[in-house]
Tab-separated table of C-alpha atoms and ligand atoms in Angstrom:
chain	number	residue	atom	x	y	z
T	1	MET	CA	-41.421	-8.101	-40.956
T	2	THR	CA	-40.421	-7.640	-37.363
T	3	ALA	CA	-38.323	-4.729	-36.270
T	4	ALA	CA	-34.637	-5.084	-36.891
T	5	THR	CA	-32.828	-6.908	-34.122
T	6	LEU	CA	-29.469	-5.488	-35.026
T	7	VAL	CA	-27.572	-4.761	-31.830
T	8	LEU	CA	-25.046	-1.982	-31.998
T	9	PRO	CA	-22.476	-1.512	-29.284
T	10	ALA	CA	-22.972	1.715	-27.371
T	11	ARG	CA	-20.591	4.224	-28.906
T	12	GLY	CA	-17.462	4.889	-26.954
T	13	PHE	CA	-17.609	1.686	-24.983
T	14	ALA	CA	-15.577	-0.482	-27.269
T	15	ALA	CA	-13.053	-0.787	-24.440
T	16	ALA	CA	-15.448	-1.083	-21.509
T	17	PRO	CA	-16.836	-4.549	-20.828
T	18	ALA	CA	-20.405	-5.063	-19.658
T	19	THR	CA	-19.318	-7.017	-16.617
T	20	LEU	CA	-16.512	-6.719	-14.140
T	21	THR	CA	-15.980	-10.035	-12.411
T	22	ALA	CA	-13.809	-10.215	-9.322
T	23	GLY	CA	-12.071	-13.517	-8.736
T	24	PRO	CA	-8.751	-15.238	-8.123
T	25	VAL	CA	-5.983	-14.704	-10.704
T	26	GLU	CA	-2.329	-15.588	-11.105
T	27	ALA	CA	-0.098	-12.681	-12.007
T	28	ALA	CA	3.460	-12.579	-13.339
T	29	ILE	CA	4.522	-9.809	-11.000
T	30	LEU	CA	8.133	-10.903	-10.656
T	31	GLY	CA	8.423	-11.166	-14.428
T	32	GLU	CA	8.882	-13.849	-17.007
T	33	GLY	CA	10.461	-17.074	-15.830
T	34	GLU	CA	9.779	-16.261	-12.178
T	35	GLY	CA	7.117	-17.640	-9.870
T	36	LEU	CA	3.530	-16.530	-10.357
T	37	THR	CA	1.675	-14.669	-7.631
T	38	ARG	CA	-1.796	-15.722	-6.557
T	39	MET	CA	-3.854	-12.567	-6.376
T	40	LEU	CA	-7.335	-11.235	-6.959
T	41	GLY	CA	-8.333	-9.479	-10.154
T	42	PHE	CA	-11.118	-8.344	-12.421
T	43	ASN	CA	-12.014	-10.288	-15.558
T	44	GLY	CA	-9.003	-12.529	-15.039
T	45	THR	CA	-6.256	-9.935	-14.667
T	46	THR	CA	-4.688	-7.613	-12.153
T	47	PRO	CA	-4.760	-4.715	-12.745
T	48	GLY	CA	-8.287	-5.194	-14.066
T	49	PRO	CA	-9.202	-4.126	-17.595
T	50	GLU	CA	-8.740	-0.505	-18.554
T	51	LEU	CA	-12.192	1.071	-18.702
T	52	ARG	CA	-12.402	3.879	-21.234
T	53	ALA	CA	-15.238	6.214	-22.016
T	54	ARG	CA	-15.870	9.757	-23.181
T	55	GLN	CA	-16.586	12.682	-20.940
T	56	GLY	CA	-20.334	13.046	-20.397
T	57	GLU	CA	-21.098	9.431	-21.148
T	58	THR	CA	-22.702	6.985	-18.757
T	59	LEU	CA	-20.681	3.975	-17.684
T	60	SER	CA	-22.847	0.957	-16.924
T	61	LEU	CA	-21.533	-2.413	-15.875
T	62	THR	CA	-22.429	-5.306	-13.662
T	63	PHE	CA	-20.018	-6.112	-10.891
T	64	GLN	CA	-19.963	-9.853	-10.288
T	65	ASN	CA	-18.353	-10.820	-7.041
T	66	ARG	CA	-16.747	-14.248	-7.287
T	67	MET	CA	-13.749	-13.605	-5.081
T	68	GLY	CA	-14.692	-15.438	-1.914
T	69	GLY	CA	-15.707	-12.585	0.367
T	70	GLY	CA	-17.824	-9.434	0.459
T	71	SER	CA	-16.763	-6.546	-1.767
T	72	ALA	CA	-17.843	-3.394	-3.610
T	73	VAL	CA	-16.227	-1.208	-6.270
T	74	HIS	CA	-15.315	2.435	-5.720
T	75	TRP	CA	-14.722	4.706	-8.731
T	76	HIS	CA	-11.997	6.808	-7.238
T	77	GLY	CA	-12.177	10.522	-7.985
T	78	ILE	CA	-15.325	10.455	-10.092
T	79	ARG	CA	-17.819	13.126	-9.054
T	80	ILE	CA	-20.371	10.398	-9.003
T	81	ASP	CA	-23.956	9.778	-7.913
T	82	ASN	CA	-23.717	8.940	-4.227
T	83	ALA	CA	-25.545	5.615	-4.634
T	84	MET	CA	-22.835	4.463	-7.066
T	85	ASP	CA	-19.831	5.390	-4.907
T	86	GLY	CA	-19.188	1.818	-3.808
T	87	VAL	CA	-18.800	2.208	-0.043
T	88	PRO	CA	-20.413	-0.718	1.799
T	89	ASP	CA	-22.718	0.322	4.635
T	90	LEU	CA	-22.565	3.994	3.661
T	91	THR	CA	-23.729	4.147	0.035
T	92	GLN	CA	-24.730	0.557	-0.720
T	93	PRO	CA	-24.991	-2.872	0.858
T	94	MET	CA	-21.989	-5.163	0.764
T	95	VAL	CA	-21.944	-7.278	-2.393
T	96	GLU	CA	-21.613	-10.756	-0.956
T	97	ASP	CA	-19.606	-13.485	-2.621
T	98	GLY	CA	-21.629	-14.891	-5.518
T	99	ALA	CA	-23.810	-11.784	-5.796
T	100	ASP	CA	-23.936	-9.051	-8.457
T	101	PHE	CA	-24.382	-5.289	-8.298
T	102	ALA	CA	-25.237	-3.002	-11.218
T	103	TYR	CA	-23.236	0.207	-11.391
T	104	SER	CA	-24.291	2.972	-13.730
T	105	PHE	CA	-23.083	6.537	-13.518
T	106	ARG	CA	-22.316	9.598	-15.571
T	107	LEU	CA	-18.729	10.711	-16.107
T	108	PRO	CA	-18.756	14.483	-15.662
T	109	ASP	CA	-15.014	15.073	-16.009
T	110	ALA	CA	-12.368	13.967	-18.469
T	111	GLY	CA	-9.222	12.635	-16.880
T	112	THR	CA	-7.286	9.761	-15.359
T	113	TYR	CA	-9.204	7.875	-12.685
T	114	TRP	CA	-9.159	4.377	-11.261
T	115	TYR	CA	-11.431	1.861	-9.639
T	116	HIS	CA	-10.736	-0.365	-6.675
T	117	SER	CA	-12.356	-2.503	-4.021
T	118	HIS	CA	-13.675	-0.543	-1.066
T	119	ALA	CA	-14.212	-3.525	1.250
T	120	ARG	CA	-11.317	-4.653	3.431
T	121	SER	CA	-9.417	-2.543	0.955
T	122	TRP	CA	-6.080	-2.890	2.792
T	123	GLU	CA	-6.318	-6.548	1.814
T	124	GLN	CA	-8.341	-6.565	-1.423
T	125	VAL	CA	-6.486	-3.690	-3.097
T	126	GLU	CA	-3.191	-5.174	-1.987
T	127	GLN	CA	-4.287	-8.467	-3.534
T	128	GLY	CA	-4.924	-6.736	-6.855
T	129	LEU	CA	-8.569	-5.619	-7.016
T	130	TYR	CA	-8.109	-2.394	-8.965
T	131	GLY	CA	-7.806	-1.056	-12.490
T	132	PRO	CA	-7.591	2.157	-14.533
T	133	LEU	CA	-10.637	4.202	-15.516
T	134	ILE	CA	-9.867	6.655	-18.303
T	135	VAL	CA	-12.306	9.372	-19.308
T	136	GLU	CA	-11.348	10.918	-22.625
T	137	GLU	CA	-11.860	14.556	-23.547
T	138	THR	CA	-14.333	15.146	-26.379
T	139	THR	CA	-11.333	16.420	-28.322
T	140	PRO	CA	-8.253	14.839	-26.773
T	141	PRO	CA	-4.857	16.463	-27.361
T	142	ALA	CA	-2.993	14.935	-30.291
T	143	VAL	CA	-0.501	12.253	-29.228
T	144	ASP	CA	1.151	9.251	-30.813
T	145	HIS	CA	0.467	7.037	-27.787
T	146	ASP	CA	-1.910	7.369	-24.857
T	147	VAL	CA	-0.107	5.352	-22.176
T	148	THR	CA	-1.421	4.258	-18.798
T	149	VAL	CA	1.255	3.541	-16.190
T	150	MET	CA	0.088	1.584	-13.163
T	151	ILE	CA	2.459	1.901	-10.215
T	152	ASP	CA	2.345	-0.441	-7.250
T	153	ASP	CA	4.454	-2.294	-4.737
T	154	TRP	CA	3.964	-5.755	-3.307
T	155	ARG	CA	5.336	-7.662	-0.350
T	156	LEU	CA	6.494	-10.923	-1.859
T	157	GLN	CA	8.377	-14.030	-0.898
T	158	GLU	CA	11.172	-15.068	-3.205
T	159	ASP	CA	8.933	-17.529	-5.070
T	160	GLY	CA	6.404	-14.794	-5.809
T	161	THR	CA	3.894	-15.660	-3.086
T	162	LEU	CA	2.294	-12.646	-1.446
T	163	VAL	CA	3.372	-12.391	2.164
T	164	GLY	CA	0.297	-12.759	4.385
T	165	GLY	CA	-0.534	-10.913	7.573
T	166	PHE	CA	-2.643	-8.237	5.910
T	167	GLY	CA	-3.611	-5.542	8.339
T	168	ASN	CA	-1.160	-6.613	11.020
T	169	MET	CA	-0.716	-4.293	13.954
T	170	HIS	CA	2.785	-3.194	13.021
T	171	ASP	CA	1.844	-2.120	9.488
T	172	MET	CA	-1.276	-0.439	10.763
T	173	ALA	CA	0.487	1.598	13.400
T	174	HIS	CA	3.383	2.629	11.161
T	175	ALA	CA	3.543	3.588	7.487
T	176	GLY	CA	1.136	0.873	6.301
T	177	ARG	CA	1.988	-2.190	4.258
T	178	LEU	CA	5.037	-1.246	2.209
T	179	GLY	CA	6.166	-3.748	-0.399
T	180	ASN	CA	9.634	-5.127	-1.040
T	181	PHE	CA	9.115	-5.099	-4.811
T	182	ALA	CA	7.773	-2.198	-6.867
T	183	ARG	CA	6.964	-1.635	-10.508
T	184	ALA	CA	5.656	1.002	-12.899
T	185	ILE	CA	3.931	-0.886	-15.690
T	186	PRO	CA	3.293	1.105	-18.890
T	187	SER	CA	0.601	-0.047	-21.317
T	188	VAL	CA	3.023	0.210	-24.265
T	189	SER	CA	6.546	-1.182	-24.311
T	190	GLU	CA	8.089	0.654	-27.261
T	191	VAL	CA	7.837	4.099	-28.848
T	192	ARG	CA	9.844	6.142	-31.336
T	193	ARG	CA	12.154	8.973	-30.465
T	194	GLY	CA	10.196	12.121	-31.208
T	195	ASP	CA	6.813	10.579	-30.425
T	196	ARG	CA	4.426	12.595	-28.332
T	197	LEU	CA	3.007	10.646	-25.391
T	198	ARG	CA	0.327	11.153	-22.880
T	199	LEU	CA	1.477	9.384	-19.739
T	200	ARG	CA	-1.236	8.630	-17.200
T	201	LEU	CA	0.499	7.716	-13.944
T	202	ILE	CA	-1.614	6.008	-11.270
T	203	ASN	CA	-0.309	5.086	-7.805
T	204	ALA	CA	-2.310	2.000	-6.813
T	205	ALA	CA	-0.168	1.099	-3.816
T	206	THR	CA	-1.869	0.664	-0.469
T	207	ALA	CA	0.662	2.753	1.398
T	208	ARG	CA	3.784	3.745	-0.512
T	209	VAL	CA	4.407	7.358	-1.505
T	210	PHE	CA	6.340	7.272	-4.769
T	211	ASP	CA	8.913	9.990	-5.365
T	212	LEU	CA	9.300	9.543	-9.091
T	213	ARG	CA	11.639	10.704	-11.777
T	214	VAL	CA	10.567	10.262	-15.378
T	215	SER	CA	13.486	10.644	-17.781
T	216	GLY	CA	13.813	10.438	-21.562
T	217	ILE	CA	11.084	12.987	-22.029
T	218	ARG	CA	10.511	16.704	-22.409
T	219	GLY	CA	7.125	18.187	-21.640
T	220	MET	CA	4.561	19.123	-19.060
T	221	ILE	CA	2.447	17.797	-16.219
T	222	VAL	CA	-1.014	18.785	-17.422
T	223	ALA	CA	-3.336	17.218	-14.845
T	224	LEU	CA	-3.314	15.945	-11.260
T	225	ASP	CA	-5.895	13.501	-9.897
T	226	GLY	CA	-7.710	13.752	-13.225
T	227	MET	CA	-8.139	17.527	-13.078
T	228	PRO	CA	-6.408	19.729	-15.666
T	229	LEU	CA	-3.902	22.239	-14.322
T	230	ALA	CA	-4.583	25.837	-15.251
T	231	ALA	CA	-0.831	26.282	-15.585
T	232	PRO	CA	0.951	23.074	-16.644
T	233	GLN	CA	4.241	22.390	-14.847
T	234	GLU	CA	7.455	21.155	-16.330
T	235	ALA	CA	7.608	17.348	-16.257
T	236	GLY	CA	10.410	15.452	-14.582
T	237	ASP	CA	10.161	14.790	-10.867
T	238	LEU	CA	6.883	14.299	-9.088
T	239	THR	CA	5.483	12.751	-5.937
T	240	LEU	CA	2.445	10.508	-5.977
T	241	ALA	CA	0.763	9.496	-2.737
T	242	PRO	CA	-1.406	6.375	-2.787
T	243	ALA	CA	-4.386	6.926	-5.125
T	244	GLN	CA	-2.926	10.083	-6.690
T	245	ARG	CA	-2.572	10.397	-10.460
T	246	ALA	CA	-0.703	12.646	-12.859
T	247	ASP	CA	-1.093	13.210	-16.593
T	248	LEU	CA	1.989	14.187	-18.561
T	249	LEU	CA	2.145	15.365	-22.167
T	250	VAL	CA	5.683	14.799	-23.340
T	251	ASP	CA	7.941	14.314	-26.333
T	252	VAL	CA	10.279	11.336	-26.275
T	253	THR	CA	13.994	12.122	-26.278
T	254	GLY	CA	15.244	8.635	-25.320
T	255	PRO	CA	14.163	5.512	-23.459
T	256	VAL	CA	11.449	6.595	-21.036
T	257	VAL	CA	12.534	5.475	-17.585
T	258	PHE	CA	10.483	5.583	-14.388
T	259	ASP	CA	12.717	5.713	-11.320
T	260	LEU	CA	11.764	5.615	-7.676
T	261	MET	CA	14.101	8.187	-6.158
T	262	GLY	CA	16.181	7.140	-3.168
T	263	PRO	CA	17.368	7.000	-0.516
T	264	PRO	CA	19.466	5.040	-0.794
T	265	GLU	CA	19.573	5.365	-4.592
T	266	PRO	CA	17.235	5.528	-7.584
T	267	TYR	CA	15.474	2.244	-8.280
T	268	GLU	CA	14.156	1.555	-11.768
T	269	LEU	CA	10.448	0.804	-11.680
T	270	GLY	CA	9.899	0.381	-15.379
T	271	ARG	CA	10.663	1.739	-18.835
T	272	ILE	CA	9.440	2.233	-22.375
T	273	GLU	CA	12.117	1.416	-24.937
T	274	THR	CA	12.710	3.498	-28.028
T	275	ALA	CA	13.117	2.153	-31.549
T	276	GLY	CA	13.444	4.387	-34.561
T	277	GLU	CA	12.636	8.019	-35.027
T	278	ASN	CA	9.384	9.815	-35.641
T	279	THR	CA	10.289	11.840	-38.719
T	280	ALA	CA	7.083	13.883	-38.650
T	281	PRO	CA	6.682	14.691	-34.962
T	282	ILE	CA	3.666	16.530	-33.638
T	283	SER	CA	4.811	20.115	-33.513
T	284	ALA	CA	1.846	21.822	-31.845
T	285	PRO	CA	2.951	23.293	-28.520
T	286	ILE	CA	1.993	21.330	-25.400
T	287	ALA	CA	-0.866	23.293	-23.897
T	288	ALA	CA	-3.214	23.163	-20.934
T	289	LEU	CA	-6.135	20.748	-21.186
T	290	PRO	CA	-9.639	22.270	-21.310
T	291	ALA	CA	-10.540	23.748	-17.912
T	292	PRO	CA	-12.760	21.511	-15.785
T	293	ASP	CA	-16.331	22.523	-15.035
T	294	VAL	CA	-15.912	22.681	-11.266
T	295	ALA	CA	-17.585	25.386	-9.188
T	296	ARG	CA	-15.232	28.044	-7.884
T	297	PRO	CA	-15.114	28.317	-4.079
T	298	LYS	CA	-16.327	31.510	-2.431
T	299	ASP	CA	-13.568	33.776	-1.139
T	300	GLN	CA	-15.153	33.607	2.306
T	301	PRO	CA	-15.936	29.961	3.080
T	302	ASP	CA	-19.306	29.094	4.614
T	303	HIS	CA	-17.497	26.712	6.971
T	304	ALA	CA	-13.944	26.792	8.282
T	305	LEU	CA	-13.122	23.480	9.921
T	306	VAL	CA	-10.057	21.898	11.447
T	307	MET	CA	-9.219	18.225	11.052
T	308	ARG	CA	-6.424	17.017	13.291
T	309	LEU	CA	-4.725	13.823	12.115
T	310	GLN	CA	-3.690	11.824	15.155
T	311	GLY	CA	-2.269	8.543	16.386
T	312	GLY	CA	0.047	5.859	15.077
T	313	ALA	CA	3.121	4.426	16.719
T	314	MET	CA	4.460	6.992	19.199
T	315	GLY	CA	1.141	8.771	18.797
T	316	GLY	CA	-0.168	8.064	22.294
T	317	ARG	CA	-3.383	6.280	21.369
T	318	HIS	CA	-4.263	2.864	22.722
T	319	GLY	CA	-4.262	0.650	19.626
T	320	GLY	CA	-6.681	-1.889	18.217
T	321	GLU	CA	-9.127	-0.438	15.739
T	322	ASP	CA	-8.523	3.064	16.887
T	323	ILE	CA	-4.798	3.402	16.396
T	324	TRP	CA	-5.532	6.456	14.255
T	325	ALA	CA	-8.030	9.236	14.764
T	326	LEU	CA	-9.375	12.447	13.308
T	327	ASN	CA	-10.178	15.035	15.992
T	328	ASP	CA	-9.945	12.341	18.698
T	329	HIS	CA	-12.487	10.174	16.926
T	330	SER	CA	-11.793	6.842	15.218
T	331	GLY	CA	-13.951	5.305	12.537
T	332	MET	CA	-17.510	5.842	11.455
T	333	GLU	CA	-19.544	5.838	14.654
T	334	GLY	CA	-21.417	8.931	15.671
T	335	ASP	CA	-21.997	12.135	13.764
T	336	PRO	CA	-20.415	13.031	10.452
T	337	PHE	CA	-17.417	15.349	10.481
T	338	GLY	CA	-19.660	17.984	8.940
T	339	ARG	CA	-23.098	18.581	7.445
T	340	PHE	CA	-23.396	20.996	4.567
T	341	ALA	CA	-26.041	22.549	2.413
T	342	ARG	CA	-25.524	21.831	-1.253
T	343	GLY	CA	-23.154	24.323	-2.837
T	344	GLU	CA	-21.513	25.564	0.335
T	345	THR	CA	-17.804	26.259	0.405
T	346	ALA	CA	-15.825	24.519	3.123
T	347	ARG	CA	-12.241	25.172	4.093
T	348	ILE	CA	-10.666	22.340	6.048
T	349	THR	CA	-7.347	22.807	7.781
T	350	LEU	CA	-5.602	19.437	7.912
T	351	VAL	CA	-3.198	19.372	10.832
T	352	ASN	CA	-0.944	16.344	10.795
T	353	GLN	CA	0.015	15.751	14.418
T	354	THR	CA	1.588	12.373	13.664
T	355	ALA	CA	5.031	11.148	12.707
T	356	PHE	CA	3.758	9.715	9.384
T	357	PRO	CA	2.581	11.100	6.043
T	358	HIS	CA	-1.106	10.720	5.170
T	359	GLY	CA	-2.831	10.912	1.805
T	360	MET	CA	-6.245	12.307	2.656
T	361	HIS	CA	-9.011	11.531	0.167
T	362	LEU	CA	-12.481	13.070	-0.081
T	363	HIS	CA	-15.089	11.109	-2.011
T	364	GLY	CA	-17.418	12.624	-4.598
T	365	HIS	CA	-15.647	15.970	-4.948
T	366	HIS	CA	-12.412	17.604	-5.871
T	367	PHE	CA	-10.896	20.271	-3.639
T	368	HIS	CA	-8.207	22.882	-4.071
T	369	GLU	CA	-4.979	22.562	-2.164
T	370	VAL	CA	-4.358	26.007	-0.727
T	371	GLY	CA	-0.842	27.380	-1.065
T	372	ALA	CA	1.106	28.797	1.878
T	373	ASP	CA	0.294	32.277	0.537
T	374	GLY	CA	-3.418	31.520	0.521
T	375	THR	CA	-3.783	31.107	-3.222
T	376	LEU	CA	-5.909	28.303	-4.637
T	377	GLY	CA	-3.683	25.499	-5.855
T	378	PRO	CA	-4.522	22.530	-8.061
T	379	LEU	CA	-7.764	20.607	-7.791
T	380	ARG	CA	-7.201	17.194	-6.272
T	381	ASP	CA	-9.133	14.351	-4.722
T	382	THR	CA	-6.244	13.159	-2.549
T	383	THR	CA	-3.750	15.400	-0.771
T	384	LEU	CA	-0.474	14.342	0.801
T	385	VAL	CA	0.114	15.842	4.248
T	386	GLN	CA	3.624	15.271	5.528
T	387	PRO	CA	4.436	14.602	9.213
T	388	HIS	CA	3.712	17.679	11.326
T	389	GLU	CA	2.592	19.605	8.245
T	390	THR	CA	-0.583	21.703	8.079
T	391	ARG	CA	-2.480	22.093	4.807
T	392	ASP	CA	-5.697	23.857	3.947
T	393	ILE	CA	-8.048	22.455	1.374
T	394	VAL	CA	-11.089	24.243	-0.020
T	395	ALA	CA	-14.035	22.554	-1.674
T	396	VAL	CA	-17.418	23.470	-3.015
T	397	LEU	CA	-19.592	20.699	-1.601
T	398	ASP	CA	-22.176	20.454	-4.325
T	399	ASN	CA	-22.638	16.703	-4.694
T	400	PRO	CA	-25.426	15.514	-2.399
T	401	GLY	CA	-24.929	12.421	-0.282
T	402	LYS	CA	-22.734	10.803	2.315
T	403	TRP	CA	-19.087	10.977	1.434
T	404	LEU	CA	-16.074	9.450	3.112
T	405	ILE	CA	-12.962	11.368	4.011
T	406	HIS	CA	-10.136	9.031	4.845
T	407	CYS	CA	-6.455	8.365	4.656
T	408	HIS	CA	-5.588	6.412	1.504
T	409	MET	CA	-2.798	4.624	3.322
T	410	LEU	CA	-5.316	1.835	3.531
T	411	GLU	CA	-4.075	0.351	6.807
T	412	HIS	CA	-4.552	3.767	8.402
T	413	GLN	CA	-8.090	3.887	7.074
T	414	ALA	CA	-8.707	0.401	8.487
T	415	ALA	CA	-7.353	1.440	11.871
T	416	GLY	CA	-9.562	4.460	12.347
T	417	MET	CA	-8.420	7.318	10.095
T	418	LYS	CA	-11.722	7.896	8.408
T	419	THR	CA	-14.894	9.869	8.784
T	420	TRP	CA	-17.644	11.186	6.532
T	421	ILE	CA	-19.532	14.290	5.601
T	422	GLU	CA	-23.099	14.768	4.549
T	423	VAL	CA	-24.167	17.150	1.804
T	424	ALA	CA	-27.911	17.775	1.775
Y	501	C2O	CU1	-9.751	5.365	-3.427
Y	501	C2O	CU2	-12.253	5.696	-0.256
Y	501	C2O	O1	-10.966	5.480	-1.843
Y	502	CU	CU1	-2.563	7.779	6.945
């Protein structure tokens, strides 16, 4: 007898496919009965399939690029092995059309993450190359539904065709490519009154900051950018910059409605209808998620750095590929913004000298937003800095490699608002 050839699926990966294939798709963005939109997607859909795994597991899949141009996949927010970070020319070669690339990496943190193209991202993400990446706690909080809510906007013609002109000078120099149609798309359409939900909100837009109101619920915001909050905040209104996420644990009191707050007036992005009543609701109090295993920064940072955010329309720079700059420097040429020994604490003062908001993202790490009073705020991977605002962030740089820091308004990134750090 030969050895058994029984093949068992790796535990926990029932919902994660072995391949992620990028290619053209048609999406019903405008809704049923309306024109379809030609986009790009993964495994035939945009957003791509929801990848789900358990904290501590290794996610392995083959990226197959069949989309017609070079690409690579970035696993946004994951404290990942540098070689798996998906940044062409910094952490890996470009995956050319027709080629494959094997990604395999450990998931150190539970939380709500997402994946997206990191090549010509202002175009490829806008065309739909992204999807949710959910890392479950070993013991997740009890809920009736675990709901992912993808939020995006698109610039569409009336028949559903995406308006072209990606990366045009006007979008690049202003707020980025803002859509004329926006949606919040929950992964379930109906719940019962009294159900407990986990809502995982993900802003996948290239440029739009969503000021959101979630109604029909009572509960708490328990995590931001995947990272549990030490002190959950009351749920209701929240702001999500591009790439930011929020986890809410809530009880349903009525139809769950996601509104984009005005001006001029609230605009309904999506909803979950209610039918019936949960007669045995979960009664355990909504509590903080288990604390993340992230190193605590030193009180006295090893490095105190300033990053001035510059440029844009009215910003006095000359245009082209260097419309935007960080400390008078556009793009990736030259030295990194900083070099660090592994484990050092860096405080970076972000000074927004421009007339536009920027969502600054650091790869491979989470950082604390520092409050005006100097206290350590929530851990994030993307921080929104409003026009003429100054914000300190503090990070323990303990993940070796070359890591981008860039604005997640993807047209700003394309037009120069990016740099990198090196952690030895
Ligand atoms: Cu989500 Cu460098 O990006
Ligand atoms: Cu920006």
